[in-house]
């Protein structure tokens, strides 16, 4: 949530800041602002609403300053008004700060600072920070909690360090001061912050896409680190003031990944990238030379035996769409690998964890690798398992993420990357399919180790996985135009129901989530068999029902459940097997997918639902890539 950028170098900072904010706007878009420092002036420009409003304000403003910070906001404390937009300043407007996160103890700090004469102008938690730094610049702490006081290097750095030590919460910061025109300070404490290394110029951002156009050399700060960027280089310190030795890494992401490449929206582009994503996952995790006779696993997970052997349970922690992918994962892990599996909302688990179970693999699933609840739940689990005297409770932690450079990778010792490339659309699409692929590989590897399926069945499923990219292409080619036309019928629809069973029940949940988050239509996903236990009362001719009915154990059951809905006058849309007479008789509109093994069907059945929600939202003229109230990574609790 919230995007932070910063620049120090030789070019005009404000242009670079705005370009950076454009790539980070998906993190929050309630308001935006920049502050630059040059020729003894701190110039701050802020605007309510989308970044375009800030750009309009900046047009025609000559600002040659070479140092600055910028922010795009997802409101936590204080309404999305201009006076709450970042950057925030101290009373004398000498220091400007942008923040991503939450300062939990801001109320007491605010009272303390007000009592000392500081004047506050916003309702935000962030504003305490510039005031606190101003206070420590004027009155350095009497007993600085450091044996290495940084005043010799920079009193700005030392004052910022003292201020940061007073803050409670999870945050990332970028700070400038007109009195220190050669310094950009950045801080990371449980919210992401990366530094880009150029030639005589340095960048910072809460996410690497903002840095990628300028440099591939990036240093990701760890929690509890503070850095000083000058035109000469980067110094990194811990919060006690000790200098740390740090080197940048080279990113292998490409700026082209963050362009729309002719698509109207990132979401549509990302839906279309899915065949390629599945291909990359197969290339990464499948042993191409494997055959049934080879006597080894077809999967290359590169995970230690100690993590995967003798498992009695698996628990998966996730939020949102990742939670839906995890439900598909549970189905696979139980039905294919025979490991009892529970899936928990990370936000619930962290305050009410289940009693410890023995020999348990804990998996955190998060595409961004930055979701605050998922990270906190994993950290808590790791801590309580490490504290247990029973060695059967020892932590076995695995992350599944699309961002192997994220906070998740710092938290857990083993990570499976989902290889989807950066996802910009706020609604997750290709990363969901990539998470499904990760669960296929994990469950097949465990099935192989535990010998829960025959090698012939294993070979059959591997062959089925290999066919998926071409089948995805077929779904996209055959449905795009029809779904676009179908979407016209729902311009005024206010409620939708999605039903599915078995491995496609989570796809019904995902279809409903996609529709509500980007089209603002109320939608619910149900296990089809549960409809008659209550929700069927909602049905009439105004409430369309989307049923996922693909061949397998529950096909006829779902068709019967769909008939029950039809008998209540609901308009029926079916995600159904291609060329199926029963389906043609039952449904009013058909979204056909190739016939595949039931276990593999979610990879295909989700696509028509993504297209349906995309086209309904686009048809309604909504901002598909940046839906209201949402942000791509939820880095606050
Ligand atoms: C929905 C969506 C969200 C995320 C959720 C978790 O399209 O994107 O529901 O799935 O916020 O995010 P990650 O996977 O980054 O932990």
XYZ file of C-alpha atoms and ligand atoms in Angstrom:
653
model
C 0.000 0.000 0.000
C 1.219 3.511 -0.659
C 4.069 4.005 -3.079
C 7.286 5.802 -2.151
C 9.922 7.137 -4.533
C 13.044 9.224 -4.052
C 15.855 10.565 -6.224
C 19.229 12.211 -5.748
C 21.525 12.915 -8.690
C 22.018 15.301 -11.538
C 18.700 15.205 -13.389
C 15.498 17.114 -12.633
C 14.080 15.145 -9.703
C 10.396 15.964 -10.123
C 10.147 14.289 -13.556
C 11.801 11.138 -12.272
C 9.557 11.142 -9.200
C 6.386 11.410 -11.286
C 7.547 8.647 -13.653
C 8.246 6.470 -10.603
C 4.844 7.253 -9.105
C 3.186 6.216 -12.374
C 4.563 2.705 -11.967
C 3.644 2.615 -8.287
C 0.164 4.070 -8.612
C -1.270 0.554 -8.364
C -0.177 0.599 -4.705
C -2.602 3.373 -3.803
C -4.314 6.224 -5.582
C -6.196 8.369 -3.058
C -3.762 11.270 -3.420
C -0.203 11.934 -4.503
C 2.560 14.420 -3.810
C 6.205 15.315 -4.306
C 8.727 17.455 -2.429
C 12.005 18.607 -3.931
C 15.011 20.364 -2.425
C 17.114 22.793 -4.450
C 18.689 26.225 -4.083
C 17.594 26.663 -0.503
C 13.949 25.881 -1.243
C 11.796 22.952 -0.237
C 9.036 22.850 -2.824
C 6.031 20.673 -2.087
C 3.126 19.914 -4.448
C 0.233 17.630 -3.498
C -3.127 16.736 -5.034
C -6.155 14.752 -3.992
C -7.182 11.789 -6.186
C -5.290 10.126 -8.974
C -1.745 10.935 -9.980
C -2.999 12.781 -13.059
C -4.225 15.559 -10.729
C -0.719 15.988 -9.356
C 0.730 15.937 -12.875
C -1.678 18.692 -13.902
C -0.564 20.803 -10.942
C 3.098 20.241 -11.760
C 2.680 21.187 -15.427
C 4.465 24.423 -16.203
C 6.244 24.523 -12.825
C 9.955 24.937 -13.481
C 11.692 22.820 -10.874
C 15.367 22.114 -11.591
C 15.994 20.528 -8.136
C 18.061 17.331 -8.213
C 16.788 15.856 -4.950
C 13.267 14.854 -4.001
C 10.729 12.367 -2.686
C 7.256 11.382 -3.881
C 4.280 9.408 -2.663
C 1.063 7.883 -3.859
C -1.340 7.232 -1.011
C -3.794 4.571 0.126
C -5.451 6.297 3.054
C -5.149 4.722 6.509
C -5.234 7.676 8.937
C -7.190 10.668 7.698
C -9.462 11.045 4.679
C -8.063 11.196 1.167
C -7.850 15.015 1.156
C -4.986 17.207 -0.027
C -3.979 18.242 3.495
C -3.489 14.550 4.333
C -1.473 13.822 1.185
C 2.246 13.125 1.614
C 4.932 14.499 1.800
C 4.382 15.894 5.295
C 6.569 18.591 6.796
C 7.618 19.961 10.181
C 6.279 23.277 11.492
C 8.944 25.354 9.708
C 8.627 23.319 6.508
C 12.338 22.458 6.467
C 11.924 18.659 6.463
C 9.656 16.532 4.265
C 8.770 12.881 4.820
C 6.822 10.213 2.923
C 5.721 7.024 4.615
C 4.283 3.647 3.688
C 2.825 1.800 6.670
C 1.352 2.728 10.019
C 2.859 4.525 13.009
C 0.966 2.918 15.876
C 2.062 5.290 18.637
C 1.460 8.486 16.662
C -1.176 9.811 19.085
C 1.152 9.981 22.062
C 3.996 11.384 19.933
C 1.677 14.019 18.535
C 0.602 15.123 22.018
C 4.217 15.238 23.177
C 5.279 17.312 20.159
C 2.273 19.627 20.362
C 3.178 20.346 23.968
C 6.603 21.443 22.706
C 5.010 23.892 20.261
C 4.919 21.861 17.047
C 1.976 22.719 14.818
C 0.178 19.909 13.038
C -1.743 20.374 9.802
C -2.982 16.907 8.882
C -4.899 13.991 10.400
C -2.204 11.479 9.482
C 0.088 9.336 11.584
C 3.006 10.243 9.293
C 3.138 13.907 10.218
C 4.715 13.156 13.612
C 7.898 12.053 11.828
C 9.120 15.373 10.351
C 8.222 17.094 13.640
C 10.136 14.498 15.622
C 13.198 14.879 13.392
C 12.997 18.679 13.711
C 12.827 18.255 17.486
C 15.906 16.000 17.577
C 17.798 18.314 15.231
C 17.216 21.132 17.656
C 17.527 19.108 20.853
C 19.431 15.886 20.247
C 18.353 13.140 22.652
C 20.260 13.423 25.910
C 20.933 9.732 26.112
C 21.004 8.574 22.556
C 20.502 4.814 22.602
C 23.613 4.364 20.524
C 27.309 4.101 21.130
C 27.900 5.381 17.602
C 26.391 8.814 17.310
C 26.169 9.826 13.691
C 26.466 13.589 14.126
C 29.928 13.594 12.599
C 28.553 12.232 9.347
C 25.278 14.126 9.384
C 23.081 15.574 12.053
C 20.088 14.941 9.767
C 20.912 11.235 9.771
C 21.369 11.174 13.538
C 18.155 13.100 14.190
C 16.289 10.756 11.837
C 17.803 7.760 13.611
C 16.687 9.078 16.984
C 13.214 9.769 15.631
C 12.894 6.319 14.058
C 13.781 4.708 17.368
C 10.700 6.356 18.863
C 8.325 4.961 16.234
C 6.230 1.854 16.770
C 4.624 0.071 13.842
C 5.498 -1.147 10.391
C 6.795 1.494 8.013
C 9.118 2.542 5.229
C 10.222 6.171 4.958
C 11.992 8.568 2.607
C 13.065 11.977 3.923
C 14.711 15.183 2.699
C 15.583 18.483 4.353
C 16.326 21.872 2.864
C 19.117 22.248 5.412
C 20.819 19.070 4.133
C 20.535 19.469 0.358
C 22.880 16.579 -0.446
C 21.105 13.838 1.469
C 18.177 11.533 0.894
C 17.407 9.333 3.910
C 15.431 6.109 3.746
C 14.262 3.643 6.401
C 12.787 0.187 6.368
C 10.893 -1.362 9.269
C 8.569 -4.134 8.084
C 7.560 -2.378 4.873
C 9.546 -2.756 1.661
C 12.145 -0.245 0.520
C 14.665 -0.700 -2.298
C 17.578 1.505 -3.365
C 18.710 1.736 -7.009
C 22.354 2.459 -7.840
C 23.018 4.602 -10.961
C 26.098 6.553 -12.092
C 26.291 9.526 -9.736
C 22.578 9.161 -9.049
C 20.559 7.012 -6.683
C 16.905 6.082 -6.463
C 14.650 4.648 -3.808
C 11.227 3.095 -4.087
C 8.825 0.874 -2.227
C 8.810 -1.441 -5.245
C 11.448 -2.116 -7.868
C 9.390 -1.314 -11.011
C 9.866 2.378 -10.211
C 13.634 1.899 -10.324
C 13.883 -0.555 -13.220
C 13.929 1.994 -16.078
C 17.110 3.551 -14.627
C 19.167 0.720 -13.200
C 19.170 -3.004 -12.583
C 21.518 -2.657 -9.561
C 19.264 -2.714 -6.521
C 19.783 -3.054 -2.787
C 16.745 -4.123 -0.798
C 16.951 -2.843 2.757
C 16.302 -5.242 5.651
C 14.048 -4.425 8.581
C 15.706 -2.115 11.065
C 17.948 -0.422 8.499
C 18.395 3.208 7.646
C 20.343 4.505 4.648
C 21.818 7.813 3.581
C 21.952 8.426 -0.143
C 24.230 11.177 -1.482
C 25.510 11.777 -5.010
C 28.683 9.959 -3.914
C 27.085 6.727 -2.753
C 24.933 4.895 -0.234
C 25.667 4.280 3.451
C 23.542 1.770 5.350
C 23.195 1.723 9.163
C 21.206 -0.227 11.697
C 18.934 1.639 14.104
C 21.691 1.775 16.735
C 23.861 3.685 14.268
C 26.320 0.968 13.298
C 27.462 1.096 9.692
C 26.655 -2.068 7.726
C 28.382 -3.460 4.655
C 25.852 -3.925 1.861
C 26.083 -4.513 -1.859
C 23.413 -4.135 -4.549
C 22.119 -7.178 -6.460
C 21.386 -7.243 -10.187
C 17.698 -7.601 -11.044
C 16.689 -9.667 -14.019
C 13.378 -7.871 -14.568
C 12.847 -5.929 -17.705
C 11.123 -2.497 -17.941
C 8.978 -3.797 -20.837
C 7.159 -5.961 -18.279
C 5.556 -2.862 -16.832
C 4.086 -1.611 -20.118
C 0.628 -2.373 -21.499
C 1.976 -3.481 -24.890
C -1.140 -2.501 -26.836
C -3.705 -3.861 -24.367
C -6.281 -1.439 -23.025
C -5.590 -2.472 -19.442
C -2.867 -4.310 -17.565
C -5.466 -6.782 -16.331
C -6.330 -7.883 -19.875
C -2.655 -8.095 -20.801
C -2.009 -10.209 -17.721
C -4.940 -12.532 -18.507
C -3.391 -13.042 -21.945
C 0.033 -13.736 -20.458
C -1.252 -16.839 -18.678
C -0.290 -19.446 -21.306
C 3.283 -18.096 -21.216
C 3.317 -18.049 -17.419
C 2.241 -21.696 -17.251
C 4.922 -22.578 -19.829
C 7.591 -20.849 -17.713
C 6.411 -22.688 -14.592
C 6.586 -26.017 -16.428
C 10.080 -25.232 -17.735
C 11.212 -24.276 -14.237
C 9.764 -27.105 -12.190
C 9.386 -30.102 -14.536
C 12.245 -32.435 -15.359
C 12.028 -32.486 -19.169
C 13.932 -35.781 -19.472
C 11.655 -37.600 -17.018
C 9.716 -40.671 -18.023
C 7.919 -43.340 -16.068
C 10.914 -45.660 -16.213
C 13.428 -43.123 -14.911
C 12.800 -44.036 -11.270
C 13.017 -40.456 -10.057
C 10.631 -37.600 -9.385
C 9.435 -35.611 -12.412
C 9.498 -32.416 -10.327
C 12.500 -30.205 -9.500
C 11.544 -28.286 -6.384
C 15.028 -27.892 -5.037
C 13.718 -28.211 -1.475
C 15.432 -30.218 1.267
C 14.129 -33.640 2.314
C 13.871 -32.405 5.898
C 11.149 -30.012 4.767
C 9.036 -32.527 2.871
C 9.590 -35.973 4.383
C 7.415 -37.581 7.080
C 4.804 -34.859 6.987
C 1.681 -35.394 9.034
C -0.015 -32.078 8.293
C 0.202 -29.006 6.109
C -1.158 -25.616 7.093
C -1.418 -22.823 4.547
C -1.650 -19.126 5.477
C -2.793 -16.582 2.910
C -5.211 -13.745 2.102
C -7.611 -12.937 -0.752
C -6.917 -14.543 -4.093
C -3.884 -16.335 -2.656
C -6.253 -17.903 -0.115
C -8.400 -19.169 -2.995
C -5.349 -20.674 -4.720
C -4.493 -22.301 -1.390
C -7.942 -23.944 -1.253
C -7.197 -25.553 -4.618
C -3.830 -26.508 -3.095
C -5.553 -28.157 -0.130
C -7.675 -30.238 -2.498
C -4.561 -31.414 -4.351
C -2.446 -32.030 -1.254
C -5.188 -34.099 0.347
C -6.556 -35.937 -2.700
C -3.258 -36.521 -4.513
C -0.594 -36.587 -1.800
C -2.824 -37.699 1.079
C -1.567 -35.041 3.526
C -4.266 -33.539 5.809
C -4.210 -29.819 5.027
C -5.837 -26.745 6.526
C -6.024 -23.325 4.878
C -6.250 -20.326 7.193
C -6.831 -16.651 6.589
C -3.552 -15.171 7.815
C -5.450 -12.260 9.388
C -7.463 -14.680 11.543
C -4.698 -17.148 12.278
C -2.360 -14.555 13.759
C -4.785 -13.860 16.618
C -6.233 -17.355 17.042
C -3.696 -19.959 15.961
C -4.705 -23.617 16.107
C -2.905 -25.777 18.688
C 0.466 -26.966 17.393
C 0.337 -30.123 15.306
C 3.367 -32.377 14.919
C 5.478 -32.666 11.747
C 3.680 -29.842 10.026
C 4.736 -27.935 6.940
C 3.587 -24.301 7.110
C 3.193 -22.602 3.737
C 2.733 -18.851 3.319
C 1.209 -17.960 -0.044
C 1.477 -14.337 -1.159
C 2.070 -13.082 -4.686
C 3.555 -9.793 -3.472
C 5.501 -11.346 -0.617
C 4.593 -8.188 1.322
C 1.094 -8.789 2.742
C 1.375 -7.684 6.365
C -1.021 -10.287 7.794
C 0.600 -13.188 5.970
C 4.087 -12.126 7.034
C 3.019 -11.588 10.648
C 1.206 -14.945 10.805
C 4.269 -16.744 9.428
C 6.585 -14.965 11.839
C 4.357 -15.847 14.773
C 4.201 -19.480 13.710
C 7.959 -19.679 13.285
C 8.488 -18.171 16.744
C 6.038 -20.381 18.619
C 7.317 -23.524 16.918
C 10.956 -22.606 17.639
C 10.013 -22.120 21.298
C 8.413 -25.565 21.590
C 10.402 -28.229 23.485
C 8.865 -30.966 21.375
C 11.087 -31.433 18.343
C 8.121 -32.721 16.327
C 6.864 -29.119 16.430
C 10.048 -27.674 14.895
C 9.232 -25.085 12.218
C 9.183 -26.255 8.598
C 8.403 -23.105 6.648
C 7.891 -22.616 2.919
C 6.834 -19.521 0.977
C 5.091 -19.415 -2.390
C 5.489 -15.999 -3.976
C 5.793 -14.155 -7.238
C 8.385 -11.810 -5.732
C 11.394 -13.812 -4.651
C 13.058 -10.494 -3.740
C 10.310 -9.697 -1.213
C 10.038 -9.640 2.576
C 8.641 -13.184 2.513
C 11.972 -14.507 1.258
C 13.712 -12.880 4.190
C 11.288 -14.434 6.624
C 11.141 -18.073 5.548
C 14.130 -20.222 4.620
C 12.594 -21.833 1.515
C 10.654 -20.207 -1.292
C 8.984 -21.423 -4.480
C 8.851 -18.612 -7.061
C 5.745 -18.528 -9.219
C 7.522 -17.063 -12.259
C 4.580 -14.934 -13.491
C 6.524 -11.699 -14.028
C 5.404 -8.507 -12.395
C 1.628 -8.047 -12.076
C 0.378 -4.465 -12.242
C -3.413 -4.869 -12.419
C -4.716 -4.728 -8.865
C -6.899 -7.785 -9.485
C -4.653 -10.842 -9.410
C -4.988 -13.038 -12.512
C -1.788 -14.544 -13.893
C -0.259 -14.819 -10.437
C -3.281 -16.868 -9.293
C -2.763 -19.358 -12.118
C 0.952 -19.454 -11.301
C 0.130 -20.208 -7.640
C -2.053 -23.097 -8.827
C 0.937 -24.410 -10.783
C 3.093 -24.248 -7.644
C 0.518 -26.405 -5.842
C 0.474 -28.951 -8.682
C 4.234 -29.302 -8.455
C 4.268 -29.520 -4.667
C 1.448 -32.048 -4.452
C 2.889 -34.231 -7.224
C 6.313 -34.175 -5.588
C 4.765 -35.211 -2.267
C 2.634 -37.845 -4.026
C 5.804 -39.245 -5.583
C 7.654 -39.284 -2.251
C 4.754 -40.808 -0.357
C 3.819 -43.124 -3.225
C 0.195 -42.114 -3.014
C -0.371 -42.401 -6.771
C 0.894 -44.862 -9.340
C 3.608 -43.844 -11.749
C 1.117 -44.229 -14.607
C -1.230 -41.719 -12.937
C 1.705 -39.414 -12.256
C 2.688 -39.584 -15.930
C -0.912 -38.872 -16.940
C -1.067 -35.744 -14.768
C 2.334 -34.523 -15.970
C 1.192 -34.924 -19.571
C -2.007 -33.057 -18.692
C 0.028 -30.187 -17.202
C 2.097 -29.981 -20.400
C -1.059 -29.502 -22.472
C -2.308 -26.569 -20.397
C -0.556 -23.665 -22.198
C -2.092 -24.600 -25.570
C -5.483 -25.173 -23.925
C -5.308 -21.773 -22.248
C -4.574 -20.206 -25.642
C -7.634 -21.938 -27.043
C -9.859 -20.627 -24.225
C -8.594 -17.081 -24.753
C -8.979 -17.208 -28.547
C -12.423 -18.767 -28.503
C -13.969 -16.699 -25.724
C -12.667 -13.166 -25.792
C -15.223 -11.799 -28.268
C -18.192 -13.783 -26.927
C -17.538 -12.788 -23.303
C -17.203 -9.168 -24.369
C -20.664 -9.377 -26.015
C -22.149 -11.244 -23.070
C -20.926 -8.539 -20.692
C -23.359 -6.051 -22.323
C -26.228 -7.931 -20.679
C -24.940 -7.171 -17.187
C -24.426 -3.431 -17.312
C -27.189 -2.938 -14.730
C -26.939 -6.185 -12.782
C -26.497 -5.686 -9.061
C -25.987 -9.251 -7.787
C -24.284 -12.375 -9.074
C -23.923 -15.876 -7.651
C -21.042 -18.206 -8.557
C -21.287 -21.919 -7.770
C -18.823 -24.794 -8.052
C -17.959 -27.980 -6.213
C -14.870 -29.921 -5.272
C -11.721 -28.500 -6.786
C -13.770 -25.850 -8.607
C -15.457 -24.477 -5.492
C -12.474 -22.127 -4.874
C -12.809 -21.019 -8.517
C -16.396 -19.947 -7.775
C -15.025 -17.888 -4.863
C -12.351 -16.409 -7.100
C -14.857 -15.590 -9.865
C -17.012 -13.732 -7.328
C -14.035 -11.858 -5.871
C -12.819 -10.761 -9.314
C -16.263 -9.430 -10.197
C -16.818 -7.534 -6.959
C -13.388 -5.958 -6.771
C -13.307 -4.474 -10.261
C -16.977 -4.022 -11.220
C -18.362 -3.230 -7.720
C -21.192 -5.710 -8.353
C -22.184 -7.682 -5.292
C -21.178 -11.296 -5.912
C -21.031 -14.427 -3.779
C -19.336 -17.747 -4.371
C -20.876 -20.898 -2.875
C -20.245 -24.617 -2.944
C -23.096 -25.584 -5.283
C -24.493 -28.171 -2.876
C -24.953 -25.505 -0.190
C -27.309 -23.326 -2.237
C -30.434 -25.032 -0.997
C -29.378 -24.548 2.621
C -30.126 -20.841 2.422
C -28.638 -18.809 -0.434
C -31.177 -20.124 -2.956
C -33.614 -17.695 -1.337
C -31.680 -14.899 -3.080
C -32.452 -16.163 -6.571
C -34.882 -14.630 -9.047
C -34.725 -13.497 -12.665
C -32.505 -10.540 -11.710
C -29.688 -12.626 -10.204
C -27.516 -14.451 -12.760
C -25.875 -17.677 -11.610
C -22.497 -18.727 -12.975
C -21.880 -22.453 -12.502
C -18.583 -24.236 -13.039
C -19.509 -27.660 -14.331
C -16.612 -29.694 -15.673
C -16.384 -33.478 -16.081
C -15.379 -35.381 -12.959
C -16.711 -36.543 -9.625
C -19.276 -33.765 -9.198
C -20.247 -32.895 -12.772
C -23.812 -34.233 -12.676
C -24.275 -32.811 -9.178
C -23.382 -29.314 -10.342
C -25.690 -29.653 -13.339
C -28.539 -30.577 -10.956
C -27.697 -27.643 -8.689
C -27.751 -25.387 -11.772
C -31.185 -26.777 -12.731
C -32.441 -25.915 -9.247
C -31.321 -22.328 -9.809
C -32.961 -22.270 -13.252
C -36.244 -23.381 -11.690
C -36.071 -20.117 -9.664
C -35.820 -18.107 -12.932
C -32.120 -17.339 -12.548
C -30.227 -16.714 -15.769
C -27.651 -19.511 -15.986
C -24.128 -19.087 -17.324
C -22.044 -22.249 -17.454
C -18.312 -22.777 -17.543
C -18.698 -26.130 -19.243
C -16.856 -28.734 -21.315
C -16.589 -27.968 -25.034
C -19.257 -29.611 -27.222
C -21.331 -31.021 -24.375
C -25.019 -31.595 -25.136
C -26.107 -31.786 -21.470
C -24.508 -28.433 -20.793
C -26.076 -26.882 -23.898
C -29.503 -27.985 -22.662
C -28.999 -26.619 -19.161
C -27.390 -23.200 -19.568
C -28.528 -19.921 -21.123
C -24.964 -18.882 -21.932
C -21.953 -21.158 -22.363
C -18.308 -20.492 -21.579
C -16.742 -23.702 -22.892
C -13.292 -24.966 -21.884
C -11.394 -28.007 -23.214
C -12.048 -31.300 -21.424
C -9.151 -32.035 -19.085
C -8.493 -34.122 -16.002
C -10.719 -32.748 -13.247
C -7.679 -32.047 -11.075
C -6.226 -29.725 -13.719
C -9.480 -27.988 -14.630
C -9.137 -24.901 -12.312
C -6.315 -23.532 -14.489
C -8.798 -23.341 -17.373
C -12.111 -22.655 -15.624
C -10.856 -19.497 -13.948
C -10.046 -17.804 -17.265
C -13.633 -17.219 -18.534
C -14.457 -15.797 -15.102
C -11.502 -13.397 -15.280
C -12.627 -12.330 -18.766
C -16.233 -11.932 -17.628
C -15.353 -9.694 -14.708
C -12.887 -7.719 -16.856
C -15.430 -7.048 -19.620
C -18.277 -6.198 -17.255
C -16.063 -3.660 -15.466
C -14.679 -2.243 -18.726
C -18.217 -2.031 -20.136
C -19.273 -0.054 -17.071
C -16.423 2.341 -17.776
C -14.657 1.550 -14.500
C -10.977 1.839 -13.716
C -10.157 -1.836 -14.110
C -6.503 -1.656 -13.111
C -7.015 0.586 -10.114
C -10.388 -0.219 -8.546
C -11.614 2.054 -5.786
C -10.430 1.504 -2.212
C -7.946 -1.219 -3.166
C -4.182 -1.420 -3.382
C -1.965 -4.073 -4.889
C 0.024 -5.012 -1.834
C -1.653 -4.765 1.527
C 1.284 -3.850 3.718
C -0.844 -2.709 6.654
C -2.839 -4.901 8.978
C -7.506 -9.949 -5.452
C -6.232 -9.659 -4.847
C -6.128 -9.707 -3.367
C -4.792 -10.354 -2.977
C -4.579 -10.282 -1.465
C -3.323 -10.998 -1.044
O -7.454 -9.871 -6.834
O -5.300 -9.376 -5.530
O -7.191 -10.377 -2.783
O -4.816 -11.680 -3.402
O -4.490 -8.948 -1.082
O -2.214 -10.482 -1.707
P -0.855 -11.276 -1.769
O -1.077 -12.475 -2.622
O 0.113 -10.315 -2.358
O -0.510 -11.665 -0.372
